[in-house]
mmCIF file with all atom_site columns, C-alpha atoms in Angstrom:
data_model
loop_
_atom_site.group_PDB
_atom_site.id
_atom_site.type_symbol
_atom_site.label_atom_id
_atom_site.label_alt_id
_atom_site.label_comp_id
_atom_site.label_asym_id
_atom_site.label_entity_id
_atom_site.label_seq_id
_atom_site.pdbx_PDB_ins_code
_atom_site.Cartn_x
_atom_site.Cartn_y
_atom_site.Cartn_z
_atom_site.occupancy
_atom_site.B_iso_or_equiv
_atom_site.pdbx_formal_charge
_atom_site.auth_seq_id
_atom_site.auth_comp_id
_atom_site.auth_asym_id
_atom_site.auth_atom_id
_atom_site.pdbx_PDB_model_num
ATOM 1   C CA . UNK A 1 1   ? 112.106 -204.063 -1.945  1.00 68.00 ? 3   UNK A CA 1
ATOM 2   C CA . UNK A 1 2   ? 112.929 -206.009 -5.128  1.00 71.00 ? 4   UNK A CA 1
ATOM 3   C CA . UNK A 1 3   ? 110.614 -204.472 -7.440  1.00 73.00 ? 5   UNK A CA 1
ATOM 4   C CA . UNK A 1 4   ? 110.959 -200.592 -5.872  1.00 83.00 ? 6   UNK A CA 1
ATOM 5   C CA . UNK A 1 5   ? 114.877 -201.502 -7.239  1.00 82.00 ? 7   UNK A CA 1
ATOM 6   C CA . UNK A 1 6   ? 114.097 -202.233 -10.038 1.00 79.00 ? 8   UNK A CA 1
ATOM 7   C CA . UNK A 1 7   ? 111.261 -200.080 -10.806 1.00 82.00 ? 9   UNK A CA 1
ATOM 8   C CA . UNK A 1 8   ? 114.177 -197.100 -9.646  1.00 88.00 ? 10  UNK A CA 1
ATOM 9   C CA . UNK A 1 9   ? 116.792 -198.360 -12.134 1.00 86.00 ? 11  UNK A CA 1
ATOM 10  C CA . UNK A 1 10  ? 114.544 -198.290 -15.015 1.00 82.00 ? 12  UNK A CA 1
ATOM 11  C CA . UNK A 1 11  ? 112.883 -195.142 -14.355 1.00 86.00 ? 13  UNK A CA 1
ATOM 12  C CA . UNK A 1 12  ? 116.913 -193.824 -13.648 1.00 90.00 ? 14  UNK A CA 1
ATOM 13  C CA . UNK A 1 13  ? 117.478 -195.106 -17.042 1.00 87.00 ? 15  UNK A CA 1
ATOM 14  C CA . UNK A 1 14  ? 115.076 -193.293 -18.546 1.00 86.00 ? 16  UNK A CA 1
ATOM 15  C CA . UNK A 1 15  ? 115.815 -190.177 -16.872 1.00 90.00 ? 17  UNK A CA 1
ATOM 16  C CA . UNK A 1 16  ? 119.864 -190.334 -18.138 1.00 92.00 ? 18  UNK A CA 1
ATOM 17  C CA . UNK A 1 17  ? 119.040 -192.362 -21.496 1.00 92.00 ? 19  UNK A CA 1
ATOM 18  C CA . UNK A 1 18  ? 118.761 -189.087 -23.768 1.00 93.00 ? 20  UNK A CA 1
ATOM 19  C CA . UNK A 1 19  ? 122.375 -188.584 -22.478 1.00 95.00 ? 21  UNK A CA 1
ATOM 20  C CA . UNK A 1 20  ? 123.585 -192.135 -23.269 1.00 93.00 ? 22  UNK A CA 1
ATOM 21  C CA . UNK A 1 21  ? 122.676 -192.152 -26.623 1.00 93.00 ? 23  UNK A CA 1
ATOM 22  C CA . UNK A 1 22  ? 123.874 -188.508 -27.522 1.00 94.00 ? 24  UNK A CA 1
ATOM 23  C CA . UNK A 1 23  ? 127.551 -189.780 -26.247 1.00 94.00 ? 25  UNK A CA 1
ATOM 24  C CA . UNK A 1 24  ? 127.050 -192.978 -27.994 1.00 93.00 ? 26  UNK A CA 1
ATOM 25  C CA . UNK A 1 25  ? 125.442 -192.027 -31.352 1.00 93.00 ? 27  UNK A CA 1
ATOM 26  C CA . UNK A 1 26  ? 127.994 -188.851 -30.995 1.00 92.00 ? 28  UNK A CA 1
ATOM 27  C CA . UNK A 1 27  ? 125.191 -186.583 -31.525 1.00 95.00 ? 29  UNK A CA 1
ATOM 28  C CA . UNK A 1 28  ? 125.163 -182.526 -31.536 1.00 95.00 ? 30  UNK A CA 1
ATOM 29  C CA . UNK A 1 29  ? 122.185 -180.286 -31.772 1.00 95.00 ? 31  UNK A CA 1
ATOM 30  C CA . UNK A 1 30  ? 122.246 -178.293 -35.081 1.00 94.00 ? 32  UNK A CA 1
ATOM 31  C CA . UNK A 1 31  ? 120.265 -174.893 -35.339 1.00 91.00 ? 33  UNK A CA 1
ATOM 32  C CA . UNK A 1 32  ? 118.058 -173.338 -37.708 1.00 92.00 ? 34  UNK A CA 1
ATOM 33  C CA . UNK A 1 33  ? 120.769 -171.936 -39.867 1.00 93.00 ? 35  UNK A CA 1
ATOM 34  C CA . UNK A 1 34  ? 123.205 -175.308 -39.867 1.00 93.00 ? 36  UNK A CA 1
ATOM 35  C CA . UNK A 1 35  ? 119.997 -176.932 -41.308 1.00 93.00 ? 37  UNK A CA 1
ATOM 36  C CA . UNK A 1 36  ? 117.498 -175.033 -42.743 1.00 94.00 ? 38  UNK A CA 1
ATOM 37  C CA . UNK A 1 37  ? 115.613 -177.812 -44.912 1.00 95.00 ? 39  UNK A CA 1
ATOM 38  C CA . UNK A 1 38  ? 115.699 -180.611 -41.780 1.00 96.00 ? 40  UNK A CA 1
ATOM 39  C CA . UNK A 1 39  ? 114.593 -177.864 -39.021 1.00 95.00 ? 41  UNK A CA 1
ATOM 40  C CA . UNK A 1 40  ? 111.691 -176.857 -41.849 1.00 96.00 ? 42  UNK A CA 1
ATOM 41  C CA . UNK A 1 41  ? 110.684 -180.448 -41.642 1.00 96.00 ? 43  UNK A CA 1
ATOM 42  C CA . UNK A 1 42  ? 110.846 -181.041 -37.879 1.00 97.00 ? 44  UNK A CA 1
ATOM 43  C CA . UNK A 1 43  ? 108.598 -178.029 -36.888 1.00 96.00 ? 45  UNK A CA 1
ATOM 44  C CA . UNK A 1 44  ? 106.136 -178.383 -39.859 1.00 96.00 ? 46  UNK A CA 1
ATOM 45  C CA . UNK A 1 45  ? 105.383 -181.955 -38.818 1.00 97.00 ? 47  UNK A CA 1
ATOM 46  C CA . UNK A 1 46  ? 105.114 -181.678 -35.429 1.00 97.00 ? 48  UNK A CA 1
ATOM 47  C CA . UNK A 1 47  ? 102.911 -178.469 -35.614 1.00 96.00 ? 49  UNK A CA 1
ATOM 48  C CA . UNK A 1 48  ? 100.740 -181.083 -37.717 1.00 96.00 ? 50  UNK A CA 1
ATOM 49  C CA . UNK A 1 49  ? 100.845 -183.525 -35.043 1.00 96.00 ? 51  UNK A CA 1
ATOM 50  C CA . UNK A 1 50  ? 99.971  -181.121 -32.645 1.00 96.00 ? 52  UNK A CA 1
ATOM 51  C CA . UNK A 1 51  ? 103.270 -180.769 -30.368 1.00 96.00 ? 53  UNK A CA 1
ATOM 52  C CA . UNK A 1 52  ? 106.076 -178.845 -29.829 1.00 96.00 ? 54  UNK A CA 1
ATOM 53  C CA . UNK A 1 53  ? 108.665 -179.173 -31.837 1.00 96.00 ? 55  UNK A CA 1
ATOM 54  C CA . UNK A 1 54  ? 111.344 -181.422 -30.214 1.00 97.00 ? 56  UNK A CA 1
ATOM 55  C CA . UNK A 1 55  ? 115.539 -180.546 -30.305 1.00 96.00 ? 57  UNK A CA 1
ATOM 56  C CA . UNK A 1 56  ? 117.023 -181.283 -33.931 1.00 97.00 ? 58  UNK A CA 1
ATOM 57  C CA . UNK A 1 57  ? 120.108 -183.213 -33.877 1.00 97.00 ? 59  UNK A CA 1
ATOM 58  C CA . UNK A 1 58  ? 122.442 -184.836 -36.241 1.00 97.00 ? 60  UNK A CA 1
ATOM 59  C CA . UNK A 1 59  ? 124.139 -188.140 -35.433 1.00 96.00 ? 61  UNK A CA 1
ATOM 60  C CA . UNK A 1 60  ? 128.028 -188.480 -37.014 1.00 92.00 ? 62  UNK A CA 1
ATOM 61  C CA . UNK A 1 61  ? 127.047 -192.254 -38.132 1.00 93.00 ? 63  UNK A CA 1
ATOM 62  C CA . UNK A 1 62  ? 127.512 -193.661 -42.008 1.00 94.00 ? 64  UNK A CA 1
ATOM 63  C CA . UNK A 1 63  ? 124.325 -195.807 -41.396 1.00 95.00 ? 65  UNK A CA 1
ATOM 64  C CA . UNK A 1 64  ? 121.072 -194.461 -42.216 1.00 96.00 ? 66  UNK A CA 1
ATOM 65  C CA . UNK A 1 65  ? 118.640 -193.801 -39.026 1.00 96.00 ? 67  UNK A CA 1
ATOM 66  C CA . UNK A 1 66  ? 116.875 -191.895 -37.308 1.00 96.00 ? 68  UNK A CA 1
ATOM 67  C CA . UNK A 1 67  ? 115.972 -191.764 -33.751 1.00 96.00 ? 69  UNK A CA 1
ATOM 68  C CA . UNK A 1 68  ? 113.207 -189.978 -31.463 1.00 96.00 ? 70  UNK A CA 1
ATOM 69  C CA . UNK A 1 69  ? 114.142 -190.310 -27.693 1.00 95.00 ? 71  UNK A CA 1
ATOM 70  C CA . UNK A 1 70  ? 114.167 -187.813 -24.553 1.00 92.00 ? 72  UNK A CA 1
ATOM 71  C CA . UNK A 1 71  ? 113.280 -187.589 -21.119 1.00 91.00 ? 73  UNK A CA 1
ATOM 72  C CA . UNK A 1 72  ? 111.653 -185.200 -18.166 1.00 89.00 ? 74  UNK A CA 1
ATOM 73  C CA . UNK A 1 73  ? 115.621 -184.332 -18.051 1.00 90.00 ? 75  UNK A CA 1
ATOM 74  C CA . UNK A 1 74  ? 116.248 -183.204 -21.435 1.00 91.00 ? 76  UNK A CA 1
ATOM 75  C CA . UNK A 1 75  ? 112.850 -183.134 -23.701 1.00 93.00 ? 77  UNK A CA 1
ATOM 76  C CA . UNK A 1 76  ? 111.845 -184.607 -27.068 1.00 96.00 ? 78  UNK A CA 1
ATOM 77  C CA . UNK A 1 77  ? 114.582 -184.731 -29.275 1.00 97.00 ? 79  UNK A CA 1
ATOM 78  C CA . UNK A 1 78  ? 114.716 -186.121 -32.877 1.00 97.00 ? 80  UNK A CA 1
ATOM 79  C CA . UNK A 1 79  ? 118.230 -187.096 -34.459 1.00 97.00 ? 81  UNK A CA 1
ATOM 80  C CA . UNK A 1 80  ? 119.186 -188.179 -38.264 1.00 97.00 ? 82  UNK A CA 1
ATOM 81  C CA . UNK A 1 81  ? 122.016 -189.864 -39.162 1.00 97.00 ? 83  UNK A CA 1
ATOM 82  C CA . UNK A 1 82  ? 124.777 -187.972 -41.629 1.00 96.00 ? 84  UNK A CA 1
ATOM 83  C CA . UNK A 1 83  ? 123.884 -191.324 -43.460 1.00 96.00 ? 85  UNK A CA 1
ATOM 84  C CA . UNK A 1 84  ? 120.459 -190.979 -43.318 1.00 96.00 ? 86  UNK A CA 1
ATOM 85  C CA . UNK A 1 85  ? 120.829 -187.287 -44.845 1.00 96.00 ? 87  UNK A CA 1
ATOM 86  C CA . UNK A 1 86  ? 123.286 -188.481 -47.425 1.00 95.00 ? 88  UNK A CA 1
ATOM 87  C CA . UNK A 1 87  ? 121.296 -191.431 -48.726 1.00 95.00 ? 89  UNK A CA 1
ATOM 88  C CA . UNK A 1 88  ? 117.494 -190.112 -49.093 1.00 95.00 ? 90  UNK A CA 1
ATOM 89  C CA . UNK A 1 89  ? 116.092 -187.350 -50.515 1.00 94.00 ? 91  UNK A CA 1
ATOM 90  C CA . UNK A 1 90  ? 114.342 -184.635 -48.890 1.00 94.00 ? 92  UNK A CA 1
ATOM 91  C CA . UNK A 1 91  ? 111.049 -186.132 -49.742 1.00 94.00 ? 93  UNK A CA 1
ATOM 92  C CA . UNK A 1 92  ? 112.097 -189.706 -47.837 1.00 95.00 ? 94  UNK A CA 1
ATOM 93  C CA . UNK A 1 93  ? 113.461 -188.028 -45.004 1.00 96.00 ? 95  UNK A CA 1
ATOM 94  C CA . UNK A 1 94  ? 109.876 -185.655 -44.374 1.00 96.00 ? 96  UNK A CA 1
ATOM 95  C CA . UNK A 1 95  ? 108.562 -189.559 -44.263 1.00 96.00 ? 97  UNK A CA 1
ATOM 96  C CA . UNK A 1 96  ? 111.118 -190.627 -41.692 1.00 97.00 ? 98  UNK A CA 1
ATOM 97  C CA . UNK A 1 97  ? 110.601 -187.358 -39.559 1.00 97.00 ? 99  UNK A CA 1
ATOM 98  C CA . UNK A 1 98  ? 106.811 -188.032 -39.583 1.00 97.00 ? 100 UNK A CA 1
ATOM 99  C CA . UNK A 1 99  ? 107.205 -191.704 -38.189 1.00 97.00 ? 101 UNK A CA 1
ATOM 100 C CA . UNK A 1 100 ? 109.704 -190.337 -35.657 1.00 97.00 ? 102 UNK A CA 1
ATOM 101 C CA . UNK A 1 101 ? 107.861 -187.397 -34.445 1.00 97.00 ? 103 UNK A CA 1
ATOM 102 C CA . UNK A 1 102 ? 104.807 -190.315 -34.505 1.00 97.00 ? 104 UNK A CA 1
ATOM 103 C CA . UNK A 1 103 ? 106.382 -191.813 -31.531 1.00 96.00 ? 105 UNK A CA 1
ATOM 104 C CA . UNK A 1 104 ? 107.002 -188.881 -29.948 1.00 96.00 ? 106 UNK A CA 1
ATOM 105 C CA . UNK A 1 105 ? 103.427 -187.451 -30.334 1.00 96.00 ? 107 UNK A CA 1
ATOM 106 C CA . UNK A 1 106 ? 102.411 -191.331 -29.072 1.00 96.00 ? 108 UNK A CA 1
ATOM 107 C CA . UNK A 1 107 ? 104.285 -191.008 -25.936 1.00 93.00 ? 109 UNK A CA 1
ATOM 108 C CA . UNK A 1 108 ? 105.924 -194.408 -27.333 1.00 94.00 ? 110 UNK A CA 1
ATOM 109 C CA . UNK A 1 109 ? 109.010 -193.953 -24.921 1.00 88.00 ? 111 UNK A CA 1
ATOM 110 C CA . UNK A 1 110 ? 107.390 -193.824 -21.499 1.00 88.00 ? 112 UNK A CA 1
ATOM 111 C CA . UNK A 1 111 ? 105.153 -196.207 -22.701 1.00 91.00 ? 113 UNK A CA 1
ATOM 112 C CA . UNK A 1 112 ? 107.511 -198.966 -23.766 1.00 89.00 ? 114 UNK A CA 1
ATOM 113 C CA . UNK A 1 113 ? 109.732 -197.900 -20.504 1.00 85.00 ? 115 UNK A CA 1
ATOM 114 C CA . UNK A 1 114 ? 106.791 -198.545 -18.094 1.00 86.00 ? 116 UNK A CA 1
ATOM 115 C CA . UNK A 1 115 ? 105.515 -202.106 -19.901 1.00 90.00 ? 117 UNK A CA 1
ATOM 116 C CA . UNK A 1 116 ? 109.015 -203.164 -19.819 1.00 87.00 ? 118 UNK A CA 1
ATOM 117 C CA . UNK A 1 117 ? 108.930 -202.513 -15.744 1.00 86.00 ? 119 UNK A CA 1
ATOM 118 C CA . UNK A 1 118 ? 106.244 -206.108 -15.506 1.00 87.00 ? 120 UNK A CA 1
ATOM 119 C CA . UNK A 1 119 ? 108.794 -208.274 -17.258 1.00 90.00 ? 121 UNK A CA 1
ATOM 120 C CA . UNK A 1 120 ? 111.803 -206.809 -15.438 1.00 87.00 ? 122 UNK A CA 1
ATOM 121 C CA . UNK A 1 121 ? 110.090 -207.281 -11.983 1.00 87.00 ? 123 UNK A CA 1
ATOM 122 C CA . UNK A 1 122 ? 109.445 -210.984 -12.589 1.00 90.00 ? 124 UNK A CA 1
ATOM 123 C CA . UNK A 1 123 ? 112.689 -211.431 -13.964 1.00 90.00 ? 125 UNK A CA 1
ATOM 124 C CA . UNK A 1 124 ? 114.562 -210.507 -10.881 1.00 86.00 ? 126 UNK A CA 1
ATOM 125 C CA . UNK A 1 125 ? 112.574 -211.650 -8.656  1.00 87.00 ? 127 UNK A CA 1
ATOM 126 C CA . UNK A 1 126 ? 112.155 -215.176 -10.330 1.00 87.00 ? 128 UNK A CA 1
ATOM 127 C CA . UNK A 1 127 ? 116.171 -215.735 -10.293 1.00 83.00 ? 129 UNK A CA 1
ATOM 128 C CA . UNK A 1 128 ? 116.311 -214.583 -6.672  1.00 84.00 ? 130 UNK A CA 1
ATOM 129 C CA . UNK A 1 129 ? 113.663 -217.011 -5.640  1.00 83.00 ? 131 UNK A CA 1
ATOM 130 C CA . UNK A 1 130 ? 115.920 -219.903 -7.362  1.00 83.00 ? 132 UNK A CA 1
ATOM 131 C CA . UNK A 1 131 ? 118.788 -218.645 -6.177  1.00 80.00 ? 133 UNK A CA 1
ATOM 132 C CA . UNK A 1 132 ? 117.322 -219.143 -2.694  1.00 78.00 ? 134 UNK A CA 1
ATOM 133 C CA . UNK A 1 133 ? 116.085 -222.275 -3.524  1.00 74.00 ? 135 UNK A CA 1
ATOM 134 C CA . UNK A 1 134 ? 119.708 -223.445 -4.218  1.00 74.00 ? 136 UNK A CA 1
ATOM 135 C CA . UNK A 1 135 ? 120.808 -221.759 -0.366  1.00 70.00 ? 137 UNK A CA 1
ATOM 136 C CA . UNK A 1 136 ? 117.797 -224.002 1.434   1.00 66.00 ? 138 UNK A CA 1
ATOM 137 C CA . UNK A 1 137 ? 119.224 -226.991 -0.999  1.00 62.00 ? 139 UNK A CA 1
ATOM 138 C CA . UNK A 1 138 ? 122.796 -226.276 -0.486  1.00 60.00 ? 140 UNK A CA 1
ATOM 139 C CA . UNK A 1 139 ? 122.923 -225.886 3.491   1.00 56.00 ? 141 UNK A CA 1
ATOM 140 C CA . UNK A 1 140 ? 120.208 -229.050 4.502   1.00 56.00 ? 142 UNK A CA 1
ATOM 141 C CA . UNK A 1 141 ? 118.279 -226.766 5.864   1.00 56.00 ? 143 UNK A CA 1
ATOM 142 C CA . UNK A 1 142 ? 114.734 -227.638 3.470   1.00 50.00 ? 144 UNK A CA 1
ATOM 143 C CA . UNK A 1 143 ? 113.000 -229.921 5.963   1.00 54.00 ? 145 UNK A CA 1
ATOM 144 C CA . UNK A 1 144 ? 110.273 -228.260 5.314   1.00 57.00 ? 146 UNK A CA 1
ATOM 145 C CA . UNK A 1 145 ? 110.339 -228.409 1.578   1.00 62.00 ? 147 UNK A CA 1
ATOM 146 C CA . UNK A 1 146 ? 110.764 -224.577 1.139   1.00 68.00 ? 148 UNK A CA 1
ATOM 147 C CA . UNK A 1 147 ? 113.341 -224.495 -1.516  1.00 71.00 ? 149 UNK A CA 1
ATOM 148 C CA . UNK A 1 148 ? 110.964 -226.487 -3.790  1.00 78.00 ? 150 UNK A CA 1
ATOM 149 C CA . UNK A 1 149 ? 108.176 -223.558 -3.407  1.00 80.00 ? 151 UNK A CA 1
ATOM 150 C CA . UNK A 1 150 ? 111.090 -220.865 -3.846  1.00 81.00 ? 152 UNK A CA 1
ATOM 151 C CA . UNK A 1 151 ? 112.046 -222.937 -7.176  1.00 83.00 ? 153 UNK A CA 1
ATOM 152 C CA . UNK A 1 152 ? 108.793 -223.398 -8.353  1.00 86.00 ? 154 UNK A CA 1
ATOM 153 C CA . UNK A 1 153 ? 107.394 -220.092 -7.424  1.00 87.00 ? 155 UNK A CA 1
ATOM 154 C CA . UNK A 1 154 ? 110.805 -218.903 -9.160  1.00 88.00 ? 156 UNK A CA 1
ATOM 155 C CA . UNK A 1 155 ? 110.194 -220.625 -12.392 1.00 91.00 ? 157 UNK A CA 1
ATOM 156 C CA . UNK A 1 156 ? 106.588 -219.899 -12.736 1.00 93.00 ? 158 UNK A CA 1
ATOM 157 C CA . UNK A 1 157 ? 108.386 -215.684 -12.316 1.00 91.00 ? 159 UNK A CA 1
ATOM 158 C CA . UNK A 1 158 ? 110.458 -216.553 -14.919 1.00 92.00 ? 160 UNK A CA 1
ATOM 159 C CA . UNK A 1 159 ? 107.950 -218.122 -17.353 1.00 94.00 ? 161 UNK A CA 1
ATOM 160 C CA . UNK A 1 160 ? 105.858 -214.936 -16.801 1.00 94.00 ? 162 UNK A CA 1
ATOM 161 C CA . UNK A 1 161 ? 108.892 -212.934 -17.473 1.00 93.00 ? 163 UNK A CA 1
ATOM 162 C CA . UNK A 1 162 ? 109.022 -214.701 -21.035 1.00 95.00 ? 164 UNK A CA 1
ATOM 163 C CA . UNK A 1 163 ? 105.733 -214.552 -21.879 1.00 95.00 ? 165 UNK A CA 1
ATOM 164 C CA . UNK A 1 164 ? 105.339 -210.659 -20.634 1.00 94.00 ? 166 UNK A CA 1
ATOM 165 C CA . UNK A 1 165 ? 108.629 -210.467 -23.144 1.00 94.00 ? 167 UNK A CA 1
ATOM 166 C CA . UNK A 1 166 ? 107.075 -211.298 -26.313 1.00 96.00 ? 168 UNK A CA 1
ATOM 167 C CA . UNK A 1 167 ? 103.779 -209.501 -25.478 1.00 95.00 ? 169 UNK A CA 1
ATOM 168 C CA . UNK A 1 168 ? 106.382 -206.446 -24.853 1.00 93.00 ? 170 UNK A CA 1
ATOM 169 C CA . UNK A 1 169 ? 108.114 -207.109 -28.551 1.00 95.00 ? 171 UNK A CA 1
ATOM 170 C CA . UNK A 1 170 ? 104.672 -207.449 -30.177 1.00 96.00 ? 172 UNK A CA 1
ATOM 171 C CA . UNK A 1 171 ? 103.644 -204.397 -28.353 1.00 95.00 ? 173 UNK A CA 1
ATOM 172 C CA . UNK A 1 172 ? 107.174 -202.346 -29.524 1.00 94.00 ? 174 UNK A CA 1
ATOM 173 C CA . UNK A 1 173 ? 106.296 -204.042 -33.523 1.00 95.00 ? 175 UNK A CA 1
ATOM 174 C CA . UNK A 1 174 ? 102.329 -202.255 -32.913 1.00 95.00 ? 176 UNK A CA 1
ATOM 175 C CA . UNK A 1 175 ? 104.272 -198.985 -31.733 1.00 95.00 ? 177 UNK A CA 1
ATOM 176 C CA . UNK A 1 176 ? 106.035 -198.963 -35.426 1.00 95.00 ? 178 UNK A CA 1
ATOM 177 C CA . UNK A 1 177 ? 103.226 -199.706 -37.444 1.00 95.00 ? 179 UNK A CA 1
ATOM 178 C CA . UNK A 1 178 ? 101.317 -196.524 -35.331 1.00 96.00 ? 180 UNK A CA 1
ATOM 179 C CA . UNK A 1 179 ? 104.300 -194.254 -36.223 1.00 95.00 ? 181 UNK A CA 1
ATOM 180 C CA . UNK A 1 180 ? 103.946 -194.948 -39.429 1.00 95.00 ? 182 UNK A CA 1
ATOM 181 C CA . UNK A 1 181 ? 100.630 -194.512 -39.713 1.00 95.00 ? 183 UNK A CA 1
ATOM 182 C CA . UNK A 1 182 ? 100.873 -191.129 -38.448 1.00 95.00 ? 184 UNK A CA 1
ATOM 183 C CA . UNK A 1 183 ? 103.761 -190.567 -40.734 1.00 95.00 ? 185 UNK A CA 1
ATOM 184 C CA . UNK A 1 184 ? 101.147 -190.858 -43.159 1.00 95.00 ? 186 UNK A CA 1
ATOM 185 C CA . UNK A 1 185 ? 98.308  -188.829 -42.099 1.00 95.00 ? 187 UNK A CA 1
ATOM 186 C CA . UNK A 1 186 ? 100.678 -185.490 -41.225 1.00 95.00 ? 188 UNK A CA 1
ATOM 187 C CA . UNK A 1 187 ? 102.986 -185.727 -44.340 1.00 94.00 ? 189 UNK A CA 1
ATOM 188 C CA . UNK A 1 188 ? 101.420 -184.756 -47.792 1.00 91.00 ? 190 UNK A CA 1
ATOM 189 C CA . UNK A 1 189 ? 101.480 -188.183 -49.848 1.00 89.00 ? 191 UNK A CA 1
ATOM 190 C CA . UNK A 1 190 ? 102.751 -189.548 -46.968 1.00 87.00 ? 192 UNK A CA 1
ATOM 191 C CA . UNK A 1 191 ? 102.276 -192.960 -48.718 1.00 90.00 ? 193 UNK A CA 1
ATOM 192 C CA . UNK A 1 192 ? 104.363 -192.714 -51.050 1.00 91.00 ? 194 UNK A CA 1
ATOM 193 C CA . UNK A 1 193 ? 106.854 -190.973 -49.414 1.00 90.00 ? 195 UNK A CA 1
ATOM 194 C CA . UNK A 1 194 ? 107.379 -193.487 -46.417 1.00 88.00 ? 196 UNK A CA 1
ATOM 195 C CA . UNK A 1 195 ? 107.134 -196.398 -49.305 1.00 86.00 ? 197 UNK A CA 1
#
């Protein structure tokens, strides 16, 4: 029962993130005629990448970023920070769309969400086993040396959960390097734009 938890928080999380991070970034959805250049962008890269154009939004933030995130909830969305807009040119920023709409077009959000599910799933269950361990300890009840299996067994969970961590980092640093990649095969001179 364990794992169905925490398989159902992370797949809640994913479901309600899009909203998260539009109250947290302070983002707003900005139309056609707000941003004529930016909304050019979005929907000419993404009909070059083959899908449909995700929701433009701009995030209120000084620091340059930009984000692609959404859900089953809310759908692909795509947000640039005012600093973003305010520090690159238009050229940089077609660069920046094509790496974001790269993840989009990769699926790199419900991928990253369900290889982080293995880690999180030894993780919990590796503290409850040596938290168990510490009950048989606690209470002279381990005649039968059970809390040394329920440690052991819980320490071998939480070695797996570290190792399953890093392979889920490198795995995220791949994801980046394949966004940008197909930042530069959908934007003219993509190259030297992303550069």
């Amino acid at each position: 029962t364990l794992g169905i938890f925490v398989v159902f928080i992370n797949v809640l999380q994913w479901l309600i993130a899009p909203y998260i991070i539009d109250a947290i970034y302070r983002t707003r959805k900005v139309s056609r005629a707000e941003e004529p250049e930016l909304y050019d962008i979005v929907e000419r890269i993404s009909a070059r990448s083959g899908i449909k154009t995700p929701e433009v939004r701009i995030a209120q933030i000084p620091i340059p970023n930009a984000f692609a995130y959404g859900s089953p909830l809310t759908g692909n969305r795509v947000a640039v920070t005012t600093g973003l807009l305010n520090t690159l040119d238009m050229e940089e920023i077609e660069a920046v769309i094509g790496h974001e709409i790269g993840h989009l077009k990769h699926r790199d959000v419900q991928v990253m969400m369900f290889v982080s599910l293995l880690p999180a799933i030894f993780y919990y269950i590796g503290y409850s086993l040596m938290y168990s361990s510490m009950y048989y300890y606690s209470g002279g009840r381990d005649r039968r040396g059970n809390g040394s299996l329920l440690a052991l067994i819980g320490f071998l969970s939480i070695a797996a959960y570290w190792i399953l961590t890093l392979f889920t980092l490198y795995l995220s640093r791949l994801r980046e390097y394949y966004a940008d990649r197909h930042s530069v095969s959908v934007v003219q001179d993509g190259a030297r734009k992303l550069s």
